[in-house]
Coordinates of C-alpha atoms in Angstrom, one line a residue:
M1 CA -41.7 0.8 -11.5
K2 CA -40.6 2.6 -8.4
I3 CA -37.3 2.0 -6.7
I4 CA -37.0 2.6 -2.9
K5 CA -33.6 2.6 -1.3
L6 CA -33.1 1.7 2.4
G7 CA -30.0 2.2 4.4
S8 CA -27.9 3.5 1.6
V9 CA -25.1 4.6 3.8
V10 CA -24.9 1.2 5.5
A11 CA -25.2 -0.5 2.1
A12 CA -22.3 1.6 0.7
G13 CA -20.1 0.6 3.6
L14 CA -20.9 -3.1 3.2
L15 CA -20.3 -3.0 -0.5
A16 CA -16.9 -1.3 0.0
L17 CA -15.9 -4.1 2.4
T18 CA -17.0 -6.7 -0.1
A19 CA -14.9 -5.0 -2.8
C20 CA -11.9 -5.4 -0.5
G21 CA -12.5 -9.1 -0.3
S22 CA -14.2 -9.2 3.1
S23 CA -17.5 -11.1 3.7
D24 CA -19.9 -11.0 6.6
G25 CA -22.1 -13.9 5.4
D26 CA -25.8 -13.3 5.1
S27 CA -25.8 -9.7 6.3
A28 CA -23.2 -8.7 3.7
A29 CA -25.1 -10.6 1.1
A30 CA -28.2 -8.6 1.9
A31 CA -26.4 -5.3 1.3
G32 CA -27.2 -4.1 -2.1
S33 CA -29.9 -6.7 -2.7
T34 CA -33.0 -5.6 -4.6
V35 CA -36.4 -7.0 -3.7
R36 CA -39.1 -6.7 -6.4
V37 CA -42.6 -6.3 -4.8
N38 CA -45.6 -6.8 -7.0
G39 CA -48.9 -5.9 -5.3
F40 CA -52.5 -4.7 -5.4
S41 CA -53.0 -1.0 -5.5
I42 CA -54.1 -0.3 -2.0
L43 CA -50.8 -1.5 -0.5
E44 CA -48.7 1.3 -2.0
Q45 CA -48.8 3.8 0.8
A46 CA -48.8 1.2 3.6
N47 CA -45.7 -0.6 2.2
K48 CA -43.6 2.6 2.4
A49 CA -43.6 2.4 6.2
V50 CA -43.1 -1.3 6.2
F51 CA -40.1 -1.0 3.9
D52 CA -38.7 1.7 6.2
D53 CA -39.1 -0.5 9.3
F54 CA -37.6 -3.5 7.6
G55 CA -34.6 -1.4 6.7
K56 CA -34.0 -0.8 10.4
T57 CA -33.5 -4.6 11.0
D58 CA -30.3 -6.5 10.5
A59 CA -31.9 -8.5 7.7
G60 CA -33.1 -5.3 5.9
K61 CA -30.0 -3.2 6.0
G62 CA -28.9 -2.2 2.5
V63 CA -32.0 -3.7 0.8
E64 CA -33.6 -1.8 -2.0
F65 CA -37.2 -2.3 -3.2
Q66 CA -38.6 -2.1 -6.7
T67 CA -42.4 -1.8 -6.6
S68 CA -45.3 -2.3 -9.0
Y69 CA -48.9 -1.8 -8.0
G70 CA -52.2 -2.0 -9.7
A71 CA -55.5 -4.0 -9.8
S72 CA -54.8 -7.4 -8.2
G73 CA -55.9 -9.6 -11.1
D74 CA -54.0 -7.4 -13.6
Q75 CA -50.8 -7.6 -11.5
S76 CA -51.0 -11.3 -11.1
R77 CA -51.5 -11.8 -14.8
G78 CA -48.6 -9.5 -15.5
V79 CA -46.3 -11.7 -13.5
E80 CA -47.6 -14.8 -15.2
S81 CA -46.8 -13.2 -18.5
G82 CA -43.2 -12.3 -17.5
N83 CA -43.1 -9.3 -15.3
Q84 CA -40.4 -9.8 -12.7
A85 CA -41.3 -10.2 -9.0
D86 CA -39.7 -11.6 -5.8
V87 CA -42.6 -11.0 -3.4
V88 CA -46.2 -11.0 -4.6
H89 CA -49.0 -9.6 -2.3
Y90 CA -52.5 -9.6 -3.8
S91 CA -56.1 -9.0 -2.9
L92 CA -57.3 -12.6 -3.6
E93 CA -55.9 -16.1 -3.1
T94 CA -56.7 -17.0 -6.7
D95 CA -54.2 -14.3 -7.9
V96 CA -51.4 -16.2 -6.0
T97 CA -52.6 -19.7 -7.1
R98 CA -52.5 -18.5 -10.7
L99 CA -48.7 -18.1 -10.2
V100 CA -48.5 -21.6 -8.5
K101 CA -50.1 -23.1 -11.7
A102 CA -47.5 -21.2 -13.8
G103 CA -44.7 -22.6 -11.7
L104 CA -43.7 -19.2 -10.4
V105 CA -44.7 -19.8 -6.7
D106 CA -44.1 -22.9 -4.7
E107 CA -47.2 -25.2 -4.1
G108 CA -46.5 -25.0 -0.3
W109 CA -46.5 -21.2 -0.2
K110 CA -49.0 -21.0 2.6
S111 CA -46.7 -22.8 4.9
A112 CA -44.0 -20.1 4.5
T113 CA -45.7 -17.9 7.0
P114 CA -47.4 -18.6 10.4
T115 CA -50.6 -17.0 9.0
N116 CA -51.3 -19.5 6.3
G117 CA -50.1 -17.1 3.6
V118 CA -52.2 -14.1 4.7
L119 CA -50.2 -10.9 5.0
T120 CA -52.8 -8.3 5.6
S121 CA -56.5 -8.1 6.7
S122 CA -59.4 -5.7 6.7
V123 CA -63.2 -5.5 6.4
V124 CA -65.5 -4.0 3.9
V125 CA -66.8 -0.6 4.9
F126 CA -68.9 2.3 3.5
V127 CA -66.9 5.5 2.9
V128 CA -69.2 8.5 3.0
R129 CA -69.1 12.3 2.7
K130 CA -68.1 14.2 5.8
G131 CA -71.0 14.1 8.3
N132 CA -72.7 11.3 6.3
P133 CA -75.4 13.6 4.8
Q134 CA -77.2 10.6 3.2
G135 CA -77.4 8.9 6.6
I136 CA -75.9 5.7 5.2
K137 CA -75.6 3.1 8.0
T138 CA -76.7 -0.3 6.6
W139 CA -76.4 -2.3 3.4
D140 CA -80.1 -1.6 2.8
D141 CA -79.4 2.1 2.7
L142 CA -77.3 1.6 -0.4
V143 CA -80.2 0.4 -2.6
K144 CA -82.5 3.3 -1.8
P145 CA -83.5 5.4 -4.8
G146 CA -81.0 8.1 -5.7
V147 CA -78.0 6.8 -3.7
Q148 CA -74.9 7.0 -6.0
I149 CA -72.3 4.2 -5.3
I150 CA -68.7 3.9 -6.4
T151 CA -67.0 0.5 -6.2
P152 CA -64.2 -1.0 -8.3
N153 CA -64.8 -3.3 -11.2
P154 CA -64.9 -7.0 -10.1
G155 CA -63.5 -7.9 -13.6
S156 CA -60.1 -6.5 -12.7
S157 CA -60.1 -5.6 -9.0
G158 CA -59.8 -8.0 -6.1
S159 CA -61.2 -5.4 -3.7
A160 CA -64.3 -5.2 -5.8
R161 CA -64.9 -8.9 -5.4
W162 CA -64.7 -8.6 -1.6
N163 CA -67.2 -5.7 -1.7
I164 CA -69.7 -7.5 -3.9
L165 CA -69.5 -10.7 -1.8
A166 CA -70.0 -8.7 1.4
A167 CA -73.2 -7.3 -0.1
W168 CA -74.3 -10.9 -1.2
A169 CA -73.6 -12.2 2.3
H170 CA -75.8 -9.5 3.8
I171 CA -78.7 -11.3 2.2
T172 CA -77.8 -15.0 2.3
G173 CA -76.0 -14.7 5.7
N174 CA -79.1 -13.3 7.3
G175 CA -81.6 -16.0 6.1
G176 CA -82.2 -14.7 2.5
S177 CA -82.1 -16.9 -0.6
E178 CA -79.9 -16.7 -3.7
E179 CA -82.8 -15.2 -5.6
Q180 CA -83.1 -12.4 -3.0
A181 CA -79.4 -11.9 -3.1
K182 CA -79.5 -11.5 -6.9
A183 CA -82.3 -9.0 -6.6
F184 CA -80.3 -7.0 -4.0
L185 CA -77.2 -7.0 -6.1
T186 CA -79.2 -5.9 -9.1
K187 CA -80.4 -2.9 -7.2
L188 CA -77.0 -2.2 -5.8
L189 CA -75.3 -2.2 -9.2
G190 CA -78.2 -0.2 -10.6
N191 CA -77.2 2.5 -8.1
T192 CA -73.5 2.2 -9.0
I193 CA -72.4 5.2 -11.2
A194 CA -68.8 4.1 -11.7
L195 CA -66.6 1.0 -11.5
P196 CA -63.0 2.1 -11.7
G197 CA -60.3 -0.5 -12.5
S198 CA -58.8 -0.8 -9.0
G199 CA -59.5 0.0 -5.4
R200 CA -57.2 2.9 -5.4
E201 CA -58.7 4.4 -8.6
A202 CA -62.2 4.0 -6.9
T203 CA -61.0 6.0 -3.9
T204 CA -59.6 8.7 -6.1
A205 CA -62.9 9.0 -8.0
F206 CA -64.7 9.3 -4.7
T207 CA -62.4 11.8 -3.1
D208 CA -62.5 13.8 -6.3
G209 CA -66.2 14.3 -5.8
S210 CA -68.1 11.4 -7.5
G211 CA -70.8 9.5 -5.7
D212 CA -72.4 9.5 -2.3
V213 CA -70.7 6.3 -1.0
L214 CA -67.7 4.2 -1.8
L215 CA -67.5 0.5 -1.0
S216 CA -63.9 -0.1 0.1
Y217 CA -61.5 -1.7 2.6
E218 CA -61.5 -0.2 6.1
N219 CA -57.8 0.5 5.7
E220 CA -58.4 2.5 2.6
A221 CA -60.9 4.7 4.4
I222 CA -58.5 5.2 7.3
L223 CA -55.7 6.2 4.8
A224 CA -58.0 8.6 3.0
K225 CA -58.7 10.4 6.4
Q226 CA -55.0 10.3 7.2
S227 CA -54.3 12.0 3.9
G228 CA -56.8 14.8 4.6
A229 CA -59.8 13.7 2.6
D230 CA -63.1 15.2 3.8
V231 CA -64.8 11.8 4.4
D232 CA -66.1 9.6 7.1
Y233 CA -66.7 5.8 7.1
V234 CA -69.1 3.3 8.5
V235 CA -68.3 -0.2 9.6
P236 CA -71.7 -2.0 8.9
D237 CA -73.0 -4.4 11.5
D238 CA -72.5 -7.3 9.1
T239 CA -69.6 -7.3 6.8
L240 CA -67.0 -9.5 5.2
K241 CA -63.5 -10.2 6.5
I242 CA -60.8 -9.4 3.9
E243 CA -57.7 -11.5 3.9
N244 CA -54.9 -10.6 1.4
P245 CA -52.4 -13.4 0.6
G246 CA -48.7 -13.1 -0.4
A247 CA -45.7 -15.3 -1.2
V248 CA -42.2 -15.3 -2.5
T249 CA -41.6 -16.5 -6.1
T250 CA -39.4 -19.5 -6.8
S251 CA -36.5 -17.3 -7.8
A252 CA -36.6 -15.1 -4.7
S253 CA -33.5 -14.2 -2.8
K254 CA -32.8 -14.5 0.9
A255 CA -33.6 -10.8 1.3
A256 CA -37.1 -11.4 -0.3
K257 CA -37.7 -14.3 2.1
D258 CA -36.6 -12.2 5.0
F259 CA -39.0 -9.4 4.0
L260 CA -41.9 -11.9 3.8
A261 CA -41.1 -13.0 7.3
F262 CA -41.0 -9.4 8.5
Q263 CA -44.4 -8.7 7.0
T264 CA -46.0 -11.2 9.3
S265 CA -43.9 -10.3 12.4
K266 CA -45.4 -8.2 15.2
E267 CA -43.2 -5.3 14.0
G268 CA -44.4 -5.6 10.4
Q269 CA -48.0 -6.0 11.4
A270 CA -47.7 -2.9 13.6
A271 CA -46.6 -0.9 10.6
Y272 CA -49.5 -2.2 8.5
A273 CA -51.9 -1.4 11.4
K274 CA -50.8 2.2 11.5
A275 CA -51.9 2.4 7.8
G276 CA -55.3 0.9 8.8
F277 CA -54.9 -2.9 8.2
R278 CA -56.1 -5.2 11.0
P279 CA -53.3 -7.4 12.4
V280 CA -53.1 -11.0 11.3
V281 CA -51.1 -12.1 14.3
D282 CA -51.7 -11.8 18.0
G283 CA -49.9 -9.5 20.4
V284 CA -49.4 -6.6 18.0
D285 CA -49.0 -3.2 19.8
V286 CA -51.4 -1.2 17.6
G287 CA -51.4 2.0 19.8
E288 CA -53.5 4.8 18.3
V289 CA -54.3 4.7 14.6
E290 CA -54.8 8.2 13.1
G291 CA -57.8 8.4 10.9
A292 CA -59.8 5.6 12.5
N293 CA -63.2 6.4 13.8
D294 CA -61.9 5.8 17.3
P295 CA -58.0 6.1 17.2
S296 CA -57.7 4.4 20.6
D297 CA -60.0 1.5 19.5
P298 CA -59.4 1.5 15.7
F299 CA -60.6 -2.0 14.8
P300 CA -64.1 -2.7 16.3
T301 CA -65.5 -6.2 15.9
P302 CA -68.7 -6.2 13.7
S303 CA -71.8 -7.9 15.1
K304 CA -71.6 -10.4 12.3
L305 CA -68.4 -11.1 10.4
F306 CA -68.6 -13.3 7.3
T307 CA -65.6 -15.1 5.8
I308 CA -64.8 -16.3 2.4
D309 CA -64.1 -19.9 3.6
Q310 CA -67.1 -20.4 5.9
D311 CA -69.7 -18.5 3.9
F312 CA -68.6 -19.0 0.3
G313 CA -66.6 -22.2 0.3
G314 CA -63.2 -20.5 -0.4
W315 CA -62.0 -18.5 -3.4
G316 CA -61.5 -21.7 -5.4
V317 CA -65.3 -22.1 -5.4
A318 CA -66.4 -18.5 -5.3
V319 CA -64.5 -17.3 -8.4
D320 CA -66.3 -19.6 -10.8
K321 CA -69.7 -19.5 -9.0
Y322 CA -69.9 -15.7 -8.8
F323 CA -67.4 -14.2 -11.2
G324 CA -67.0 -16.8 -13.9
D325 CA -66.7 -15.5 -17.5
G326 CA -68.6 -18.3 -19.2
T327 CA -65.6 -19.7 -21.0
E328 CA -64.6 -23.4 -21.4
G329 CA -68.2 -24.4 -21.4
K330 CA -68.8 -23.1 -17.8
P331 CA -71.9 -21.0 -16.9
L332 CA -71.6 -17.3 -16.3
G333 CA -70.9 -16.4 -12.7
L334 CA -73.9 -15.1 -10.7
I335 CA -72.4 -11.6 -10.4
T336 CA -71.1 -11.6 -13.9
A337 CA -74.6 -12.3 -15.2
I338 CA -76.0 -9.5 -13.1
Q339 CA -73.3 -7.2 -14.5
Q340 CA -74.2 -8.1 -18.0
A341 CA -77.9 -7.7 -17.4
T342 CA -77.4 -4.2 -15.9
G343 CA -74.6 -3.2 -18.2
K344 CA -72.4 -2.3 -15.3
G345 CA -68.7 -3.0 -15.4
V346 CA -68.8 -5.4 -18.4
D347 CA -65.8 -4.9 -20.8
Q348 CA -64.7 -1.8 -18.9

């Protein structure tokens, strides 16, 4: 677990005043507060800037952060099992609702933000080698013979599930049947040479030299370029909108609630945008985004943008239908069955 300290000088001064018996109300109470953030792996770099900007606000002065990042499902299950968290920020809505069922997040968590609980957004893209030597532009290019794909494992990674459903929607959202979608996903997984445990691990595998193409979040592609990786990325004409939810836990402090509010503020969203996330509120001054294909127009609108709610019935339906593990008498999910048939990502 990492600890990030913000405004240590201010915090020290406020703590000294408190020791002398003085109180400044909520601002003084925030000084020295620790907010424990539990999130999915791709957030780690972006959150550093968000923490810094929050520390410049009155509410954020003197606040420290403890952070834990990893595959979204693993992180959520860890909190369910007893890992401490004040703010949770995951890839999938079901990773938050797991904590609602456990009594760790309030049932009305979506109403705590003006964005219905969504803290960050992106789209599924193709990350390719510099110059795109394979000429990968469309989903159909991914299933050509010899193309080597990297994508995280949908058994543990939320980003993997977004990737896989984007591929599925390419077929069903363009007039194809479920049988055609199954055939397409079978070919896609057949070309997949590695399914790392998380989105960040998948990026590392790709930038270390494995594969021809990485299925990933747009923000992860932008971050890779910002970090000096020798890659390009393609936003396909049809893709899936990614929405990452977050909430405070039932034991969260005022500092944690203030941080959640900052995350969906224009200032917080501007910080996330600089790291490649698409804003979830209007009126955000994005400016230029280093690493984007066009830094002055970093977030182009795809010709066809699918959504989890409109095209898959929401995560409450999609998880069982596509990723169900066959327990409790339920059938295997459609994607899980394909994974078992191809031997890709099962029990990894």
